[in-house]
Amino acid sequence: MAVTLSETDAAKLRASAGAAGIGPGLLSRALVRYGLDHLDDPGIQAVIEAVTTADRERRAETGRRAMQIRHHGGEQPPDKG
């Protein structure tokens, strides 16, 4: 299984793992285990909601950019006003 992380999260994971004296893979597994064991925790639920919202917004922006390129060659659409 592969998980894509933001550059910020990846850097934070590497730094936190280094501070703990372990590799980022091991820290990732520990964090996943903790999260799965505490899914009913309001803090975990808030993080799930935040990443879901961010992913939805990222996908919508990708779609908007693709349509812009497809219909306007990457240029701004003509002003209809």
Short mmCIF file of N, CA, C and O in Angstrom, two decimals:
data_model
loop_
_atom_site.label_atom_id
_atom_site.label_comp_id
_atom_site.label_asym_id
_atom_site.label_seq_id
_atom_site.Cartn_x
_atom_site.Cartn_y
_atom_site.Cartn_z
N MET A 1 0.85 -1.16 0.00
CA MET A 1 0.00 0.00 0.00
C MET A 1 0.90 1.23 0.00
O MET A 1 1.88 1.30 0.73
N ALA A 2 0.54 2.19 -0.81
CA ALA A 2 1.31 3.44 -0.88
C ALA A 2 0.40 4.60 -0.50
O ALA A 2 -0.79 4.59 -0.80
N VAL A 3 0.97 5.57 0.16
CA VAL A 3 0.22 6.76 0.59
C VAL A 3 1.00 7.98 0.13
O VAL A 3 2.21 8.07 0.36
N THR A 4 0.32 8.91 -0.51
CA THR A 4 0.95 10.15 -0.93
C THR A 4 0.82 11.17 0.18
O THR A 4 -0.27 11.39 0.70
N LEU A 5 1.94 11.79 0.53
CA LEU A 5 1.96 12.82 1.56
C LEU A 5 2.32 14.15 0.93
O LEU A 5 3.06 14.20 -0.04
N SER A 6 1.84 15.22 1.54
CA SER A 6 2.27 16.54 1.10
C SER A 6 3.75 16.69 1.45
O SER A 6 4.28 15.96 2.31
N GLU A 7 4.42 17.63 0.81
CA GLU A 7 5.83 17.86 1.12
C GLU A 7 5.99 18.23 2.59
O GLU A 7 6.93 17.79 3.26
N THR A 8 5.06 19.02 3.10
CA THR A 8 5.11 19.44 4.50
C THR A 8 4.98 18.25 5.43
O THR A 8 5.76 18.10 6.38
N ASP A 9 3.99 17.38 5.16
CA ASP A 9 3.80 16.21 6.02
C ASP A 9 4.98 15.24 5.92
O ASP A 9 5.40 14.66 6.92
N ALA A 10 5.54 15.08 4.72
CA ALA A 10 6.67 14.17 4.55
C ALA A 10 7.89 14.69 5.33
O ALA A 10 8.57 13.91 6.00
N ALA A 11 8.12 15.99 5.26
CA ALA A 11 9.24 16.57 6.01
C ALA A 11 9.03 16.43 7.51
O ALA A 11 9.96 16.11 8.26
N LYS A 12 7.80 16.67 7.95
CA LYS A 12 7.48 16.54 9.38
C LYS A 12 7.64 15.09 9.84
O LYS A 12 8.16 14.84 10.93
N LEU A 13 7.23 14.15 9.00
CA LEU A 13 7.37 12.73 9.33
C LEU A 13 8.84 12.36 9.46
O LEU A 13 9.24 11.69 10.42
N ARG A 14 9.66 12.78 8.49
CA ARG A 14 11.09 12.47 8.55
C ARG A 14 11.73 13.08 9.80
O ARG A 14 12.51 12.42 10.49
N ALA A 15 11.41 14.34 10.07
CA ALA A 15 12.00 15.01 11.24
C ALA A 15 11.55 14.35 12.54
O ALA A 15 12.36 14.12 13.45
N SER A 16 10.28 14.04 12.64
CA SER A 16 9.75 13.41 13.86
C SER A 16 10.34 12.01 14.06
O SER A 16 10.65 11.61 15.18
N ALA A 17 10.47 11.26 12.96
CA ALA A 17 11.06 9.93 13.05
C ALA A 17 12.51 10.04 13.50
O ALA A 17 12.96 9.28 14.37
N GLY A 18 13.24 10.98 12.92
CA GLY A 18 14.64 11.17 13.31
C GLY A 18 14.76 11.52 14.78
O GLY A 18 15.64 11.00 15.48
N ALA A 19 13.88 12.40 15.25
CA ALA A 19 13.91 12.80 16.66
C ALA A 19 13.61 11.61 17.58
O ALA A 19 14.12 11.55 18.70
N ALA A 20 12.79 10.68 17.09
CA ALA A 20 12.45 9.49 17.88
C ALA A 20 13.48 8.39 17.72
O ALA A 20 13.39 7.34 18.38
N GLY A 21 14.44 8.59 16.80
CA GLY A 21 15.48 7.57 16.60
C GLY A 21 15.01 6.37 15.81
O GLY A 21 15.57 5.28 15.95
N ILE A 22 13.99 6.56 14.98
CA ILE A 22 13.46 5.47 14.15
C ILE A 22 13.29 5.99 12.72
O ILE A 22 13.39 7.19 12.46
N GLY A 23 13.03 5.10 11.81
CA GLY A 23 12.80 5.48 10.42
C GLY A 23 11.38 5.97 10.20
O GLY A 23 10.47 5.65 10.99
N PRO A 24 11.15 6.73 9.13
CA PRO A 24 9.81 7.24 8.85
C PRO A 24 8.78 6.14 8.58
O PRO A 24 7.61 6.30 8.89
N GLY A 25 9.22 5.01 8.02
CA GLY A 25 8.29 3.91 7.79
C GLY A 25 7.75 3.34 9.08
O GLY A 25 6.55 3.06 9.22
N LEU A 26 8.63 3.17 10.05
CA LEU A 26 8.21 2.63 11.35
C LEU A 26 7.29 3.62 12.06
O LEU A 26 6.25 3.22 12.62
N LEU A 27 7.63 4.90 12.03
CA LEU A 27 6.76 5.89 12.64
C LEU A 27 5.40 5.93 11.94
O LEU A 27 4.36 6.01 12.60
N SER A 28 5.40 5.79 10.62
CA SER A 28 4.14 5.75 9.87
C SER A 28 3.26 4.60 10.33
O SER A 28 2.06 4.77 10.55
N ARG A 29 3.86 3.43 10.47
CA ARG A 29 3.09 2.27 10.92
C ARG A 29 2.52 2.48 12.32
O ARG A 29 1.37 2.13 12.60
N ALA A 30 3.32 3.08 13.20
CA ALA A 30 2.84 3.34 14.56
C ALA A 30 1.67 4.33 14.54
O ALA A 30 0.68 4.15 15.26
N LEU A 31 1.80 5.37 13.72
CA LEU A 31 0.72 6.37 13.64
C LEU A 31 -0.55 5.79 13.04
O LEU A 31 -1.66 6.10 13.49
N VAL A 32 -0.40 4.94 12.03
CA VAL A 32 -1.57 4.28 11.44
C VAL A 32 -2.25 3.39 12.48
O VAL A 32 -3.46 3.42 12.65
N ARG A 33 -1.46 2.60 13.19
CA ARG A 33 -2.02 1.72 14.22
C ARG A 33 -2.77 2.53 15.27
O ARG A 33 -3.89 2.20 15.66
N TYR A 34 -2.14 3.62 15.74
CA TYR A 34 -2.79 4.46 16.74
C TYR A 34 -4.09 5.05 16.19
O TYR A 34 -5.12 5.02 16.87
N GLY A 35 -4.05 5.57 14.98
CA GLY A 35 -5.25 6.15 14.38
C GLY A 35 -6.36 5.13 14.23
O GLY A 35 -7.52 5.42 14.53
N LEU A 36 -6.03 3.95 13.78
CA LEU A 36 -7.05 2.90 13.62
C LEU A 36 -7.64 2.47 14.96
O LEU A 36 -8.83 2.17 15.05
N ASP A 37 -6.80 2.45 15.98
CA ASP A 37 -7.28 2.06 17.30
C ASP A 37 -8.10 3.16 17.98
O ASP A 37 -8.74 2.90 19.01
N HIS A 38 -8.07 4.37 17.43
CA HIS A 38 -8.76 5.50 18.05
C HIS A 38 -9.67 6.24 17.07
O HIS A 38 -9.84 7.46 17.16
N LEU A 39 -10.26 5.50 16.14
CA LEU A 39 -11.10 6.13 15.12
C LEU A 39 -12.27 6.92 15.70
O LEU A 39 -12.74 7.87 15.08
N ASP A 40 -12.73 6.56 16.88
CA ASP A 40 -13.87 7.26 17.47
C ASP A 40 -13.47 8.54 18.20
O ASP A 40 -14.32 9.32 18.62
N ASP A 41 -12.18 8.80 18.29
CA ASP A 41 -11.68 10.01 18.95
C ASP A 41 -12.04 11.24 18.12
O ASP A 41 -11.82 11.26 16.91
N PRO A 42 -12.61 12.28 18.73
CA PRO A 42 -12.98 13.49 17.99
C PRO A 42 -11.79 14.13 17.26
O PRO A 42 -11.97 14.69 16.17
N GLY A 43 -10.61 14.06 17.83
CA GLY A 43 -9.44 14.62 17.17
C GLY A 43 -9.11 13.88 15.87
O GLY A 43 -8.78 14.50 14.86
N ILE A 44 -9.20 12.57 15.92
CA ILE A 44 -8.95 11.76 14.72
C ILE A 44 -10.03 12.06 13.68
O ILE A 44 -9.74 12.23 12.49
N GLN A 45 -11.28 12.15 14.12
CA GLN A 45 -12.37 12.47 13.19
C GLN A 45 -12.17 13.84 12.54
O GLN A 45 -12.45 14.03 11.35
N ALA A 46 -11.68 14.81 13.30
CA ALA A 46 -11.42 16.15 12.75
C ALA A 46 -10.34 16.11 11.68
O ALA A 46 -10.44 16.78 10.65
N VAL A 47 -9.30 15.31 11.91
CA VAL A 47 -8.23 15.18 10.93
C VAL A 47 -8.75 14.49 9.67
O VAL A 47 -8.43 14.89 8.55
N ILE A 48 -9.57 13.45 9.83
CA ILE A 48 -10.16 12.77 8.68
C ILE A 48 -10.98 13.75 7.85
O ILE A 48 -10.87 13.80 6.62
N GLU A 49 -11.79 14.56 8.51
CA GLU A 49 -12.61 15.55 7.81
C GLU A 49 -11.73 16.57 7.09
O GLU A 49 -11.99 16.94 5.95
N ALA A 50 -10.67 17.01 7.74
CA ALA A 50 -9.77 18.01 7.14
C ALA A 50 -9.08 17.47 5.89
O ALA A 50 -9.02 18.16 4.87
N VAL A 51 -8.57 16.25 5.95
CA VAL A 51 -7.88 15.72 4.77
C VAL A 51 -8.87 15.38 3.66
O VAL A 51 -8.55 15.52 2.48
N THR A 52 -10.10 14.97 4.03
CA THR A 52 -11.12 14.72 3.02
C THR A 52 -11.48 16.00 2.29
O THR A 52 -11.58 16.04 1.06
N THR A 53 -11.68 17.08 3.04
CA THR A 53 -12.00 18.38 2.44
C THR A 53 -10.87 18.87 1.56
O THR A 53 -11.09 19.33 0.44
N ALA A 54 -9.64 18.78 2.04
CA ALA A 54 -8.48 19.23 1.27
C ALA A 54 -8.35 18.43 -0.03
O ALA A 54 -8.05 19.00 -1.09
N ASP A 55 -8.58 17.12 0.04
CA ASP A 55 -8.48 16.29 -1.16
C ASP A 55 -9.58 16.66 -2.15
O ASP A 55 -9.33 16.74 -3.36
N ARG A 56 -10.77 16.89 -1.67
CA ARG A 56 -11.89 17.28 -2.54
C ARG A 56 -11.56 18.60 -3.25
O ARG A 56 -11.77 18.73 -4.46
N GLU A 57 -11.03 19.55 -2.50
CA GLU A 57 -10.67 20.85 -3.08
C GLU A 57 -9.53 20.71 -4.09
O GLU A 57 -9.55 21.35 -5.15
N ARG A 58 -8.55 19.87 -3.78
CA ARG A 58 -7.43 19.65 -4.71
C ARG A 58 -7.92 19.03 -6.01
O ARG A 58 -7.55 19.46 -7.10
N ARG A 59 -8.83 18.05 -5.91
CA ARG A 59 -9.36 17.42 -7.12
C ARG A 59 -10.20 18.39 -7.94
O ARG A 59 -10.14 18.39 -9.17
N ALA A 60 -10.98 19.22 -7.27
CA ALA A 60 -11.79 20.21 -7.99
C ALA A 60 -10.90 21.21 -8.72
O ALA A 60 -11.17 21.58 -9.87
N GLU A 61 -9.83 21.65 -8.08
CA GLU A 61 -8.90 22.59 -8.71
C GLU A 61 -8.22 21.94 -9.91
O GLU A 61 -8.04 22.57 -10.94
N THR A 62 -7.85 20.67 -9.78
CA THR A 62 -7.24 19.95 -10.90
C THR A 62 -8.22 19.90 -12.07
O THR A 62 -7.84 20.13 -13.22
N GLY A 63 -9.49 19.63 -11.79
CA GLY A 63 -10.52 19.61 -12.84
C GLY A 63 -10.69 20.97 -13.50
O GLY A 63 -10.82 21.06 -14.72
N ARG A 64 -10.69 22.03 -12.68
CA ARG A 64 -10.83 23.38 -13.25
C ARG A 64 -9.65 23.70 -14.16
O ARG A 64 -9.84 24.26 -15.25
N ARG A 65 -8.44 23.35 -13.73
CA ARG A 65 -7.26 23.62 -14.56
C ARG A 65 -7.32 22.83 -15.86
O ARG A 65 -7.00 23.35 -16.93
N ALA A 66 -7.74 21.58 -15.79
CA ALA A 66 -7.84 20.75 -16.99
C ALA A 66 -8.86 21.33 -17.97
O ALA A 66 -8.60 21.38 -19.18
N MET A 67 -9.99 21.78 -17.46
CA MET A 67 -11.00 22.38 -18.34
C MET A 67 -10.49 23.69 -18.93
O MET A 67 -10.76 24.01 -20.09
N GLN A 68 -9.76 24.47 -18.16
CA GLN A 68 -9.19 25.73 -18.64
C GLN A 68 -8.25 25.46 -19.82
O GLN A 68 -8.31 26.12 -20.84
N ILE A 69 -7.40 24.46 -19.66
CA ILE A 69 -6.45 24.11 -20.71
C ILE A 69 -7.20 23.57 -21.93
O ILE A 69 -6.91 23.95 -23.07
N ARG A 70 -8.16 22.72 -21.69
CA ARG A 70 -8.89 22.10 -22.79
C ARG A 70 -9.67 23.11 -23.61
O ARG A 70 -9.69 23.06 -24.83
N HIS A 71 -10.31 24.04 -22.94
CA HIS A 71 -11.21 24.96 -23.65
C HIS A 71 -10.58 26.30 -24.01
O HIS A 71 -11.08 27.01 -24.87
N HIS A 72 -9.49 26.65 -23.37
CA HIS A 72 -8.91 27.96 -23.62
C HIS A 72 -7.40 27.90 -23.82
O HIS A 72 -6.74 28.93 -23.77
N GLY A 73 -6.86 26.72 -24.00
CA GLY A 73 -5.43 26.59 -24.22
C GLY A 73 -4.58 27.10 -23.07
O GLY A 73 -3.46 27.52 -23.26
N GLY A 74 -5.15 27.10 -21.87
CA GLY A 74 -4.41 27.56 -20.71
C GLY A 74 -4.53 29.06 -20.49
O GLY A 74 -4.04 29.58 -19.51
N GLU A 75 -5.19 29.76 -21.41
CA GLU A 75 -5.36 31.20 -21.27
C GLU A 75 -6.65 31.50 -20.52
O GLU A 75 -7.52 30.65 -20.38
N GLN A 76 -6.76 32.72 -20.07
CA GLN A 76 -7.98 33.16 -19.41
C GLN A 76 -9.13 33.14 -20.43
O GLN A 76 -8.95 33.53 -21.58
N PRO A 77 -10.33 32.70 -20.02
CA PRO A 77 -11.47 32.73 -20.93
C PRO A 77 -11.83 34.18 -21.25
O PRO A 77 -11.55 35.08 -20.47
N PRO A 78 -12.45 34.40 -22.41
CA PRO A 78 -12.86 35.77 -22.77
C PRO A 78 -13.87 36.30 -21.77
O PRO A 78 -14.69 35.56 -21.24
N ASP A 79 -13.78 37.59 -21.51
CA ASP A 79 -14.71 38.25 -20.58
C ASP A 79 -16.06 38.38 -21.25
O ASP A 79 -16.17 38.87 -22.37
N LYS A 80 -17.09 37.90 -20.57
CA LYS A 80 -18.45 37.93 -21.15
C LYS A 80 -19.17 39.20 -20.76
O LYS A 80 -20.33 39.37 -21.07
N GLY A 81 -18.53 40.12 -20.06
CA GLY A 81 -19.19 41.32 -19.58
C GLY A 81 -18.98 42.43 -20.49
O GLY A 81 -19.44 43.24 -21.09
#
